[in-house]
């Protein structure tokens, strides 16, 4: 039986994330909201393009504030139908109150009322320090959501400044299926792994200028490292199905204007005629990418990453 889920992603990526969901087997998409998706799935979803995923326990009309939301949830038990009573008895939980997905303080009197109701109805126990379960009360403009957070145990964070959820969308836009791809300025394993997951047969890469040479050992299983530079990688003309140039904010490779122009020229040189060039960059560097405006722009998305406004774009090169 399909369960209903709520997942969050970077606001601005509604279109590509919706496409990813619709192409994922066993998923029926309900609604794509700003920075969130509601869908049904036959299996517990593990979607790399998402930041957080929750099972929906209840969806109600919105309330004026979090206190009103907590009072309403405390006075109803409609959400009980979504609990698996055989597996949750004795589990420790805490309640997280949020507005538009961002944690926000609620009145502890009303939080305690809801905690007491949950304990009496389910046999679960409160533990605010080290809980096994997080139950989110998320108030948004369109609805009040009561959610069970999934996949709470996250994998080890790595030093890659390009987040994996963003890299998953970049790789989806690149469409590398079955072909060779190139990353001009690789910063870590996130983008190569996402490209592999999208079907790239070979991922060629040149290290970003700021990446230390001894860090290359962590990349060798994910990419074929090239000896050249981002402006002269040594790959043959028109040999790559897709090329990525990604400037991560507060950690991307050299943004010296002339070097970046050379990187863009190199990307256009090695790309096949029907291939895709995907670029991600802080808008402060947008002037350097003007040359690409002469090409066929397939899509363009504005995002905020690490407090900086960024652009994600995909192009096909127009023959001159």
PDB file of C-alpha atoms in Angstrom:
ATOM      1  CA  UNK A   1       0.000   0.000   0.000  1.00  0.00           C
ATOM      2  CA  UNK A   2       1.296   3.458  -0.866  1.00  0.00           C
ATOM      3  CA  UNK A   3       2.007   5.823   2.019  1.00  0.00           C
ATOM      4  CA  UNK A   4       1.981   9.598   1.717  1.00  0.00           C
ATOM      5  CA  UNK A   5       5.234  11.522   2.119  1.00  0.00           C
ATOM      6  CA  UNK A   6       6.402  15.126   2.335  1.00  0.00           C
ATOM      7  CA  UNK A   7       9.949  15.946   1.178  1.00  0.00           C
ATOM      8  CA  UNK A   8      11.846  19.229   1.135  1.00  0.00           C
ATOM      9  CA  UNK A   9      14.380  20.495  -1.405  1.00  0.00           C
ATOM     10  CA  UNK A  10      16.073  23.744  -2.394  1.00  0.00           C
ATOM     11  CA  UNK A  11      13.430  26.367  -3.251  1.00  0.00           C
ATOM     12  CA  UNK A  12      13.732  27.254  -6.926  1.00  0.00           C
ATOM     13  CA  UNK A  13      14.160  23.641  -8.094  1.00  0.00           C
ATOM     14  CA  UNK A  14      10.438  22.817  -8.227  1.00  0.00           C
ATOM     15  CA  UNK A  15      10.451  22.016 -11.950  1.00  0.00           C
ATOM     16  CA  UNK A  16      13.417  19.572 -12.114  1.00  0.00           C
ATOM     17  CA  UNK A  17      12.591  17.915  -8.787  1.00  0.00           C
ATOM     18  CA  UNK A  18       9.023  17.360  -9.981  1.00  0.00           C
ATOM     19  CA  UNK A  19      10.413  15.731 -13.125  1.00  0.00           C
ATOM     20  CA  UNK A  20      12.731  13.500 -11.071  1.00  0.00           C
ATOM     21  CA  UNK A  21       9.804  12.331  -8.935  1.00  0.00           C
ATOM     22  CA  UNK A  22       7.594  11.598 -11.946  1.00  0.00           C
ATOM     23  CA  UNK A  23      10.345   9.449 -13.461  1.00  0.00           C
ATOM     24  CA  UNK A  24      10.898   7.469 -10.247  1.00  0.00           C
ATOM     25  CA  UNK A  25       9.148   4.102 -10.189  1.00  0.00           C
ATOM     26  CA  UNK A  26       6.542   3.434  -7.510  1.00  0.00           C
ATOM     27  CA  UNK A  27       5.853   7.127  -6.862  1.00  0.00           C
ATOM     28  CA  UNK A  28       2.641   9.049  -7.556  1.00  0.00           C
ATOM     29  CA  UNK A  29       3.148  12.820  -7.352  1.00  0.00           C
ATOM     30  CA  UNK A  30       0.465  14.781  -5.578  1.00  0.00           C
ATOM     31  CA  UNK A  31       1.599  18.413  -5.341  1.00  0.00           C
ATOM     32  CA  UNK A  32       4.826  20.320  -5.885  1.00  0.00           C
ATOM     33  CA  UNK A  33       4.982  23.244  -3.462  1.00  0.00           C
ATOM     34  CA  UNK A  34       7.662  25.932  -3.085  1.00  0.00           C
ATOM     35  CA  UNK A  35      10.591  23.928  -1.702  1.00  0.00           C
ATOM     36  CA  UNK A  36       8.513  20.804  -0.948  1.00  0.00           C
ATOM     37  CA  UNK A  37       6.763  17.871  -2.619  1.00  0.00           C
ATOM     38  CA  UNK A  38       3.832  15.699  -1.524  1.00  0.00           C
ATOM     39  CA  UNK A  39       3.633  12.240  -3.070  1.00  0.00           C
ATOM     40  CA  UNK A  40       2.730   8.603  -2.461  1.00  0.00           C
ATOM     41  CA  UNK A  41       5.248   5.768  -2.630  1.00  0.00           C
ATOM     42  CA  UNK A  42       5.061   1.992  -2.379  1.00  0.00           C
ATOM     43  CA  UNK A  43       8.447   1.949  -0.593  1.00  0.00           C
ATOM     44  CA  UNK A  44      10.073   4.185   1.989  1.00  0.00           C
ATOM     45  CA  UNK A  45      11.710   6.785  -0.280  1.00  0.00           C
ATOM     46  CA  UNK A  46      15.454   7.473  -0.304  1.00  0.00           C
ATOM     47  CA  UNK A  47      15.674  10.343  -2.785  1.00  0.00           C
ATOM     48  CA  UNK A  48      19.101  11.958  -3.042  1.00  0.00           C
ATOM     49  CA  UNK A  49      17.617  15.135  -4.560  1.00  0.00           C
ATOM     50  CA  UNK A  50      15.738  15.819  -1.302  1.00  0.00           C
ATOM     51  CA  UNK A  51      16.985  17.439   1.885  1.00  0.00           C
ATOM     52  CA  UNK A  52      14.524  15.847   4.340  1.00  0.00           C
ATOM     53  CA  UNK A  53      11.687  13.357   3.991  1.00  0.00           C
ATOM     54  CA  UNK A  54       8.720  12.800   6.299  1.00  0.00           C
ATOM     55  CA  UNK A  55       5.693  10.526   6.389  1.00  0.00           C
ATOM     56  CA  UNK A  56       2.515  12.595   6.580  1.00  0.00           C
ATOM     57  CA  UNK A  57       0.496  11.775   9.703  1.00  0.00           C
ATOM     58  CA  UNK A  58      -2.039  14.543   9.175  1.00  0.00           C
ATOM     59  CA  UNK A  59      -2.684  17.482   6.860  1.00  0.00           C
ATOM     60  CA  UNK A  60      -5.129  20.141   8.085  1.00  0.00           C
ATOM     61  CA  UNK A  61      -6.172  23.646   7.191  1.00  0.00           C
ATOM     62  CA  UNK A  62      -3.563  26.246   8.266  1.00  0.00           C
ATOM     63  CA  UNK A  63      -3.742  27.970  11.647  1.00  0.00           C
ATOM     64  CA  UNK A  64      -2.833  31.557  12.540  1.00  0.00           C
ATOM     65  CA  UNK A  65       0.256  30.532  14.543  1.00  0.00           C
ATOM     66  CA  UNK A  66       2.115  27.561  16.041  1.00  0.00           C
ATOM     67  CA  UNK A  67       0.302  27.734  19.380  1.00  0.00           C
ATOM     68  CA  UNK A  68      -3.056  27.398  17.650  1.00  0.00           C
ATOM     69  CA  UNK A  69      -1.629  24.514  15.594  1.00  0.00           C
ATOM     70  CA  UNK A  70      -0.431  22.693  18.725  1.00  0.00           C
ATOM     71  CA  UNK A  71      -3.775  23.178  20.488  1.00  0.00           C
ATOM     72  CA  UNK A  72      -5.622  21.789  17.505  1.00  0.00           C
ATOM     73  CA  UNK A  73      -3.410  18.698  17.209  1.00  0.00           C
ATOM     74  CA  UNK A  74      -3.705  18.088  20.977  1.00  0.00           C
ATOM     75  CA  UNK A  75      -7.482  18.066  20.706  1.00  0.00           C
ATOM     76  CA  UNK A  76      -7.756  15.535  17.891  1.00  0.00           C
ATOM     77  CA  UNK A  77      -6.671  11.986  17.218  1.00  0.00           C
ATOM     78  CA  UNK A  78      -7.250  11.815  13.454  1.00  0.00           C
ATOM     79  CA  UNK A  79      -3.493  11.350  12.967  1.00  0.00           C
ATOM     80  CA  UNK A  80      -3.530   8.062  14.870  1.00  0.00           C
ATOM     81  CA  UNK A  81      -4.599   6.148  11.751  1.00  0.00           C
ATOM     82  CA  UNK A  82      -1.112   6.636  10.276  1.00  0.00           C
ATOM     83  CA  UNK A  83       0.798   5.124  13.233  1.00  0.00           C
ATOM     84  CA  UNK A  84       2.083   1.546  13.156  1.00  0.00           C
ATOM     85  CA  UNK A  85       1.247   0.681  16.762  1.00  0.00           C
ATOM     86  CA  UNK A  86       3.027  -2.701  16.719  1.00  0.00           C
ATOM     87  CA  UNK A  87       6.412  -1.147  16.012  1.00  0.00           C
ATOM     88  CA  UNK A  88       6.329   2.184  17.899  1.00  0.00           C
ATOM     89  CA  UNK A  89       5.433   1.249  21.482  1.00  0.00           C
ATOM     90  CA  UNK A  90       8.246   2.320  23.815  1.00  0.00           C
ATOM     91  CA  UNK A  91      10.053   4.446  21.224  1.00  0.00           C
ATOM     92  CA  UNK A  92      11.411   7.776  22.449  1.00  0.00           C
ATOM     93  CA  UNK A  93      10.290  10.896  20.576  1.00  0.00           C
ATOM     94  CA  UNK A  94      10.441  14.655  20.591  1.00  0.00           C
ATOM     95  CA  UNK A  95       8.286  17.280  18.892  1.00  0.00           C
ATOM     96  CA  UNK A  96       9.863  19.834  16.559  1.00  0.00           C
ATOM     97  CA  UNK A  97       7.774  22.920  15.808  1.00  0.00           C
ATOM     98  CA  UNK A  98       8.452  24.727  12.534  1.00  0.00           C
ATOM     99  CA  UNK A  99       7.172  27.451  10.241  1.00  0.00           C
ATOM    100  CA  UNK A 100       7.724  26.789   6.533  1.00  0.00           C
ATOM    101  CA  UNK A 101      10.097  23.970   7.469  1.00  0.00           C
ATOM    102  CA  UNK A 102      12.343  26.133   9.666  1.00  0.00           C
ATOM    103  CA  UNK A 103      12.367  25.250  13.392  1.00  0.00           C
ATOM    104  CA  UNK A 104      10.529  27.866  15.443  1.00  0.00           C
ATOM    105  CA  UNK A 105       9.651  27.967  19.140  1.00  0.00           C
ATOM    106  CA  UNK A 106       6.152  27.009  20.244  1.00  0.00           C
ATOM    107  CA  UNK A 107       4.606  27.511  23.661  1.00  0.00           C
ATOM    108  CA  UNK A 108       5.929  24.626  25.809  1.00  0.00           C
ATOM    109  CA  UNK A 109       2.585  24.337  27.578  1.00  0.00           C
ATOM    110  CA  UNK A 110       0.947  23.328  24.300  1.00  0.00           C
ATOM    111  CA  UNK A 111       3.909  21.161  23.296  1.00  0.00           C
ATOM    112  CA  UNK A 112       3.525  19.249  26.579  1.00  0.00           C
ATOM    113  CA  UNK A 113      -0.206  18.798  25.939  1.00  0.00           C
ATOM    114  CA  UNK A 114       0.520  17.201  22.559  1.00  0.00           C
ATOM    115  CA  UNK A 115       3.314  15.066  24.032  1.00  0.00           C
ATOM    116  CA  UNK A 116       0.938  13.748  26.706  1.00  0.00           C
ATOM    117  CA  UNK A 117      -1.705  12.903  24.083  1.00  0.00           C
ATOM    118  CA  UNK A 118       0.849  11.000  21.967  1.00  0.00           C
ATOM    119  CA  UNK A 119       2.185   9.062  24.964  1.00  0.00           C
ATOM    120  CA  UNK A 120      -1.302   8.021  26.100  1.00  0.00           C
ATOM    121  CA  UNK A 121      -2.428   6.980  22.639  1.00  0.00           C
ATOM    122  CA  UNK A 122       0.703   5.233  21.334  1.00  0.00           C
ATOM    123  CA  UNK A 123       2.855   4.044  24.244  1.00  0.00           C
ATOM    124  CA  UNK A 124       5.774   6.163  23.050  1.00  0.00           C
ATOM    125  CA  UNK A 125       7.898   8.133  25.543  1.00  0.00           C
ATOM    126  CA  UNK A 126       9.233  11.690  25.467  1.00  0.00           C
ATOM    127  CA  UNK A 127      12.998  12.224  25.127  1.00  0.00           C
ATOM    128  CA  UNK A 128      13.997  15.717  24.042  1.00  0.00           C
ATOM    129  CA  UNK A 129      17.757  15.052  24.129  1.00  0.00           C
ATOM    130  CA  UNK A 130      18.358  11.813  22.190  1.00  0.00           C
ATOM    131  CA  UNK A 131      15.071  10.743  20.621  1.00  0.00           C
ATOM    132  CA  UNK A 132      14.643   7.843  18.220  1.00  0.00           C
ATOM    133  CA  UNK A 133      11.816   9.696  16.465  1.00  0.00           C
ATOM    134  CA  UNK A 134      11.157  13.308  15.505  1.00  0.00           C
ATOM    135  CA  UNK A 135       7.530  14.395  15.051  1.00  0.00           C
ATOM    136  CA  UNK A 136       7.286  17.721  13.229  1.00  0.00           C
ATOM    137  CA  UNK A 137       4.484  20.243  13.534  1.00  0.00           C
ATOM    138  CA  UNK A 138       5.081  22.252  10.348  1.00  0.00           C
ATOM    139  CA  UNK A 139       2.878  25.287   9.720  1.00  0.00           C
ATOM    140  CA  UNK A 140       2.864  26.515   6.134  1.00  0.00           C
ATOM    141  CA  UNK A 141       0.698  28.987   4.260  1.00  0.00           C
ATOM    142  CA  UNK A 142      -1.314  26.276   2.511  1.00  0.00           C
ATOM    143  CA  UNK A 143      -1.704  23.775   5.371  1.00  0.00           C
ATOM    144  CA  UNK A 144      -0.732  22.495   8.815  1.00  0.00           C
ATOM    145  CA  UNK A 145       1.316  19.289   8.554  1.00  0.00           C
ATOM    146  CA  UNK A 146       1.953  16.742  11.302  1.00  0.00           C
ATOM    147  CA  UNK A 147       4.943  14.690  10.147  1.00  0.00           C
ATOM    148  CA  UNK A 148       7.124  11.725  11.098  1.00  0.00           C
ATOM    149  CA  UNK A 149      10.710  12.399  10.008  1.00  0.00           C
ATOM    150  CA  UNK A 150      12.266   9.588   7.950  1.00  0.00           C
ATOM    151  CA  UNK A 151      15.949   8.761   7.404  1.00  0.00           C
ATOM    152  CA  UNK A 152      16.947  10.735  10.473  1.00  0.00           C
ATOM    153  CA  UNK A 153      20.349   9.058  10.642  1.00  0.00           C
ATOM    154  CA  UNK A 154      22.249  10.868   7.944  1.00  0.00           C
ATOM    155  CA  UNK A 155      25.469   9.648   6.378  1.00  0.00           C
ATOM    156  CA  UNK A 156      28.790  11.200   7.235  1.00  0.00           C
ATOM    157  CA  UNK A 157      29.163  14.705   5.915  1.00  0.00           C
ATOM    158  CA  UNK A 158      32.068  15.224   3.555  1.00  0.00           C
ATOM    159  CA  UNK A 159      34.084  18.302   2.739  1.00  0.00           C
ATOM    160  CA  UNK A 160      32.592  18.762  -0.731  1.00  0.00           C
ATOM    161  CA  UNK A 161      31.198  22.337  -0.935  1.00  0.00           C
ATOM    162  CA  UNK A 162      28.650  21.151  -3.529  1.00  0.00           C
ATOM    163  CA  UNK A 163      25.791  19.513  -1.626  1.00  0.00           C
ATOM    164  CA  UNK A 164      24.650  16.067  -2.762  1.00  0.00           C
ATOM    165  CA  UNK A 165      20.989  17.067  -3.181  1.00  0.00           C
ATOM    166  CA  UNK A 166      22.019  19.915  -5.500  1.00  0.00           C
ATOM    167  CA  UNK A 167      24.444  17.634  -7.377  1.00  0.00           C
ATOM    168  CA  UNK A 168      21.631  15.142  -7.976  1.00  0.00           C
ATOM    169  CA  UNK A 169      19.627  17.832  -9.785  1.00  0.00           C
ATOM    170  CA  UNK A 170      22.688  19.021 -11.733  1.00  0.00           C
ATOM    171  CA  UNK A 171      23.315  15.439 -12.893  1.00  0.00           C
ATOM    172  CA  UNK A 172      19.649  15.009 -13.856  1.00  0.00           C
ATOM    173  CA  UNK A 173      19.813  18.143 -16.037  1.00  0.00           C
ATOM    174  CA  UNK A 174      23.034  16.892 -17.663  1.00  0.00           C
ATOM    175  CA  UNK A 175      21.378  13.670 -18.915  1.00  0.00           C
ATOM    176  CA  UNK A 176      24.659  11.727 -19.169  1.00  0.00           C
ATOM    177  CA  UNK A 177      23.052   8.292 -19.705  1.00  0.00           C
ATOM    178  CA  UNK A 178      25.538   5.828 -21.122  1.00  0.00           C
ATOM    179  CA  UNK A 179      28.104   8.413 -22.186  1.00  0.00           C
ATOM    180  CA  UNK A 180      31.239  10.209 -21.100  1.00  0.00           C
ATOM    181  CA  UNK A 181      30.967  13.327 -18.965  1.00  0.00           C
ATOM    182  CA  UNK A 182      33.485  15.900 -17.788  1.00  0.00           C
ATOM    183  CA  UNK A 183      33.675  18.072 -14.683  1.00  0.00           C
ATOM    184  CA  UNK A 184      35.933  21.086 -15.136  1.00  0.00           C
ATOM    185  CA  UNK A 185      36.804  21.814 -11.517  1.00  0.00           C
ATOM    186  CA  UNK A 186      35.715  18.842  -9.394  1.00  0.00           C
ATOM    187  CA  UNK A 187      35.408  19.689  -5.688  1.00  0.00           C
ATOM    188  CA  UNK A 188      34.569  16.292  -4.175  1.00  0.00           C
ATOM    189  CA  UNK A 189      32.702  13.045  -4.694  1.00  0.00           C
ATOM    190  CA  UNK A 190      29.104  14.342  -4.649  1.00  0.00           C
ATOM    191  CA  UNK A 191      28.786  15.348  -8.304  1.00  0.00           C
ATOM    192  CA  UNK A 192      30.688  12.328  -9.728  1.00  0.00           C
ATOM    193  CA  UNK A 193      28.510   9.955  -7.675  1.00  0.00           C
ATOM    194  CA  UNK A 194      25.338  11.709  -8.819  1.00  0.00           C
ATOM    195  CA  UNK A 195      26.447  11.460 -12.460  1.00  0.00           C
ATOM    196  CA  UNK A 196      27.160   7.751 -12.018  1.00  0.00           C
ATOM    197  CA  UNK A 197      23.688   7.300 -10.521  1.00  0.00           C
ATOM    198  CA  UNK A 198      22.247   9.002 -13.623  1.00  0.00           C
ATOM    199  CA  UNK A 199      24.018   6.498 -15.885  1.00  0.00           C
ATOM    200  CA  UNK A 200      27.298   8.160 -16.904  1.00  0.00           C
ATOM    201  CA  UNK A 201      29.689   5.464 -18.120  1.00  0.00           C
ATOM    202  CA  UNK A 202      32.851   7.521 -17.491  1.00  0.00           C
ATOM    203  CA  UNK A 203      33.303  10.690 -15.436  1.00  0.00           C
ATOM    204  CA  UNK A 204      36.413  12.641 -16.481  1.00  0.00           C
ATOM    205  CA  UNK A 205      37.481  15.413 -14.131  1.00  0.00           C
ATOM    206  CA  UNK A 206      40.062  18.093 -13.499  1.00  0.00           C
ATOM    207  CA  UNK A 207      40.617  19.130  -9.892  1.00  0.00           C
ATOM    208  CA  UNK A 208      39.362  22.548  -8.885  1.00  0.00           C
ATOM    209  CA  UNK A 209      42.214  24.946  -8.196  1.00  0.00           C
ATOM    210  CA  UNK A 210      41.592  25.095  -4.446  1.00  0.00           C
ATOM    211  CA  UNK A 211      41.427  21.288  -3.968  1.00  0.00           C
ATOM    212  CA  UNK A 212      44.667  19.940  -2.485  1.00  0.00           C
ATOM    213  CA  UNK A 213      46.438  17.309  -4.625  1.00  0.00           C
ATOM    214  CA  UNK A 214      46.470  14.814  -1.730  1.00  0.00           C
ATOM    215  CA  UNK A 215      42.665  14.903  -1.739  1.00  0.00           C
ATOM    216  CA  UNK A 216      42.714  13.251  -5.164  1.00  0.00           C
ATOM    217  CA  UNK A 217      42.925   9.806  -3.564  1.00  0.00           C
ATOM    218  CA  UNK A 218      39.333  10.123  -2.328  1.00  0.00           C
ATOM    219  CA  UNK A 219      38.158  10.813  -5.881  1.00  0.00           C
ATOM    220  CA  UNK A 220      39.901   8.034  -7.787  1.00  0.00           C
ATOM    221  CA  UNK A 221      37.089   5.542  -7.449  1.00  0.00           C
ATOM    222  CA  UNK A 222      34.486   8.042  -8.644  1.00  0.00           C
ATOM    223  CA  UNK A 223      36.275   9.781 -11.535  1.00  0.00           C
ATOM    224  CA  UNK A 224      39.057   9.474 -14.078  1.00  0.00           C
ATOM    225  CA  UNK A 225      41.328  12.295 -12.990  1.00  0.00           C
ATOM    226  CA  UNK A 226      43.011  14.256 -15.765  1.00  0.00           C
ATOM    227  CA  UNK A 227      46.444  15.829 -15.495  1.00  0.00           C
ATOM    228  CA  UNK A 228      45.478  19.099 -17.196  1.00  0.00           C
ATOM    229  CA  UNK A 229      43.808  22.264 -15.935  1.00  0.00           C
ATOM    230  CA  UNK A 230      40.217  23.490 -16.120  1.00  0.00           C
ATOM    231  CA  UNK A 231      41.183  25.560 -19.149  1.00  0.00           C
ATOM    232  CA  UNK A 232      43.167  22.799 -20.896  1.00  0.00           C
ATOM    233  CA  UNK A 233      41.995  19.352 -19.830  1.00  0.00           C
ATOM    234  CA  UNK A 234      43.460  17.336 -22.710  1.00  0.00           C
ATOM    235  CA  UNK A 235      40.218  15.632 -23.782  1.00  0.00           C
ATOM    236  CA  UNK A 236      39.494  15.375 -27.544  1.00  0.00           C
ATOM    237  CA  UNK A 237      37.205  17.848 -29.295  1.00  0.00           C
ATOM    238  CA  UNK A 238      33.481  17.018 -29.123  1.00  0.00           C
ATOM    239  CA  UNK A 239      34.087  13.899 -27.016  1.00  0.00           C
ATOM    240  CA  UNK A 240      31.787  14.448 -24.022  1.00  0.00           C
ATOM    241  CA  UNK A 241      28.039  13.876 -23.712  1.00  0.00           C
ATOM    242  CA  UNK A 242      27.851  16.412 -20.900  1.00  0.00           C
ATOM    243  CA  UNK A 243      30.147  18.975 -19.278  1.00  0.00           C
ATOM    244  CA  UNK A 244      29.754  20.539 -15.815  1.00  0.00           C
ATOM    245  CA  UNK A 245      31.258  23.811 -14.602  1.00  0.00           C
ATOM    246  CA  UNK A 246      30.183  24.415 -11.005  1.00  0.00           C
ATOM    247  CA  UNK A 247      31.348  27.271  -8.789  1.00  0.00           C
ATOM    248  CA  UNK A 248      30.241  26.443  -5.265  1.00  0.00           C
ATOM    249  CA  UNK A 249      29.677  29.600  -3.196  1.00  0.00           C
ATOM    250  CA  UNK A 250      32.251  30.055  -0.440  1.00  0.00           C
ATOM    251  CA  UNK A 251      34.405  27.214  -1.724  1.00  0.00           C
ATOM    252  CA  UNK A 252      34.309  26.984  -5.514  1.00  0.00           C
ATOM    253  CA  UNK A 253      37.388  26.838  -7.717  1.00  0.00           C
ATOM    254  CA  UNK A 254      39.200  29.913  -8.992  1.00  0.00           C
ATOM    255  CA  UNK A 255      36.912  32.721 -10.095  1.00  0.00           C
ATOM    256  CA  UNK A 256      39.635  34.757 -11.750  1.00  0.00           C
ATOM    257  CA  UNK A 257      37.770  36.161 -14.750  1.00  0.00           C
ATOM    258  CA  UNK A 258      40.270  35.214 -17.457  1.00  0.00           C
ATOM    259  CA  UNK A 259      40.725  31.685 -16.064  1.00  0.00           C
ATOM    260  CA  UNK A 260      36.971  31.209 -15.917  1.00  0.00           C
ATOM    261  CA  UNK A 261      36.581  32.380 -19.520  1.00  0.00           C
ATOM    262  CA  UNK A 262      39.154  29.752 -20.498  1.00  0.00           C
ATOM    263  CA  UNK A 263      37.224  27.082 -18.600  1.00  0.00           C
ATOM    264  CA  UNK A 264      34.020  27.965 -20.458  1.00  0.00           C
ATOM    265  CA  UNK A 265      35.827  27.850 -23.826  1.00  0.00           C
ATOM    266  CA  UNK A 266      37.272  24.455 -22.913  1.00  0.00           C
ATOM    267  CA  UNK A 267      33.849  23.119 -21.952  1.00  0.00           C
ATOM    268  CA  UNK A 268      32.383  24.199 -25.292  1.00  0.00           C
ATOM    269  CA  UNK A 269      35.324  22.621 -27.146  1.00  0.00           C
ATOM    270  CA  UNK A 270      35.016  19.145 -25.647  1.00  0.00           C
ATOM    271  CA  UNK A 271      31.202  18.953 -25.714  1.00  0.00           C
ATOM    272  CA  UNK A 272      29.452  16.893 -28.409  1.00  0.00           C
ATOM    273  CA  UNK A 273      27.132  18.783 -30.721  1.00  0.00           C
ATOM    274  CA  UNK A 274      24.037  17.346 -29.067  1.00  0.00           C
ATOM    275  CA  UNK A 275      25.496  17.351 -25.544  1.00  0.00           C
ATOM    276  CA  UNK A 276      24.644  19.496 -22.563  1.00  0.00           C
ATOM    277  CA  UNK A 277      26.696  22.086 -20.728  1.00  0.00           C
ATOM    278  CA  UNK A 278      25.453  22.598 -17.147  1.00  0.00           C
ATOM    279  CA  UNK A 279      26.761  25.536 -15.133  1.00  0.00           C
ATOM    280  CA  UNK A 280      26.198  26.531 -11.524  1.00  0.00           C
ATOM    281  CA  UNK A 281      27.594  29.804 -10.241  1.00  0.00           C
ATOM    282  CA  UNK A 282      27.031  32.695  -7.827  1.00  0.00           C
ATOM    283  CA  UNK A 283      25.236  35.509  -9.642  1.00  0.00           C
ATOM    284  CA  UNK A 284      28.140  37.778  -8.737  1.00  0.00           C
ATOM    285  CA  UNK A 285      30.074  35.824 -11.415  1.00  0.00           C
ATOM    286  CA  UNK A 286      27.260  36.015 -13.964  1.00  0.00           C
ATOM    287  CA  UNK A 287      29.012  38.512 -16.256  1.00  0.00           C
ATOM    288  CA  UNK A 288      31.694  35.940 -17.077  1.00  0.00           C
ATOM    289  CA  UNK A 289      29.043  33.525 -18.347  1.00  0.00           C
ATOM    290  CA  UNK A 290      27.552  36.006 -20.841  1.00  0.00           C
ATOM    291  CA  UNK A 291      29.198  34.177 -23.735  1.00  0.00           C
ATOM    292  CA  UNK A 292      26.852  31.276 -23.123  1.00  0.00           C
ATOM    293  CA  UNK A 293      23.819  33.492 -23.727  1.00  0.00           C
ATOM    294  CA  UNK A 294      24.445  33.004 -27.457  1.00  0.00           C
ATOM    295  CA  UNK A 295      23.764  29.291 -27.008  1.00  0.00           C
ATOM    296  CA  UNK A 296      20.438  27.509 -26.643  1.00  0.00           C
ATOM    297  CA  UNK A 297      19.421  27.852 -23.005  1.00  0.00           C
ATOM    298  CA  UNK A 298      17.388  24.818 -21.960  1.00  0.00           C
ATOM    299  CA  UNK A 299      16.557  25.913 -18.432  1.00  0.00           C
ATOM    300  CA  UNK A 300      17.546  28.417 -15.765  1.00  0.00           C
ATOM    301  CA  UNK A 301      16.869  28.354 -12.006  1.00  0.00           C
ATOM    302  CA  UNK A 302      17.690  30.889  -9.305  1.00  0.00           C
ATOM    303  CA  UNK A 303      18.672  29.461  -5.903  1.00  0.00           C
ATOM    304  CA  UNK A 304      19.986  30.674  -2.572  1.00  0.00           C
ATOM    305  CA  UNK A 305      22.928  28.599  -1.310  1.00  0.00           C
ATOM    306  CA  UNK A 306      24.902  29.480   1.824  1.00  0.00           C
ATOM    307  CA  UNK A 307      23.146  32.838   1.837  1.00  0.00           C
ATOM    308  CA  UNK A 308      24.300  33.647  -1.710  1.00  0.00           C
ATOM    309  CA  UNK A 309      22.089  33.996  -4.783  1.00  0.00           C
ATOM    310  CA  UNK A 310      23.154  31.471  -7.419  1.00  0.00           C
ATOM    311  CA  UNK A 311      22.141  30.403 -10.913  1.00  0.00           C
ATOM    312  CA  UNK A 312      21.795  26.854 -12.285  1.00  0.00           C
ATOM    313  CA  UNK A 313      21.557  26.673 -16.084  1.00  0.00           C
ATOM    314  CA  UNK A 314      21.752  24.053 -18.840  1.00  0.00           C
ATOM    315  CA  UNK A 315      22.713  24.799 -22.452  1.00  0.00           C
ATOM    316  CA  UNK A 316      23.067  23.069 -25.787  1.00  0.00           C
ATOM    317  CA  UNK A 317      25.796  24.507 -27.972  1.00  0.00           C
ATOM    318  CA  UNK A 318      24.553  26.118 -31.181  1.00  0.00           C
ATOM    319  CA  UNK A 319      26.706  25.409 -34.228  1.00  0.00           C
ATOM    320  CA  UNK A 320      28.239  28.590 -35.615  1.00  0.00           C
TER     321      UNK A 320
END
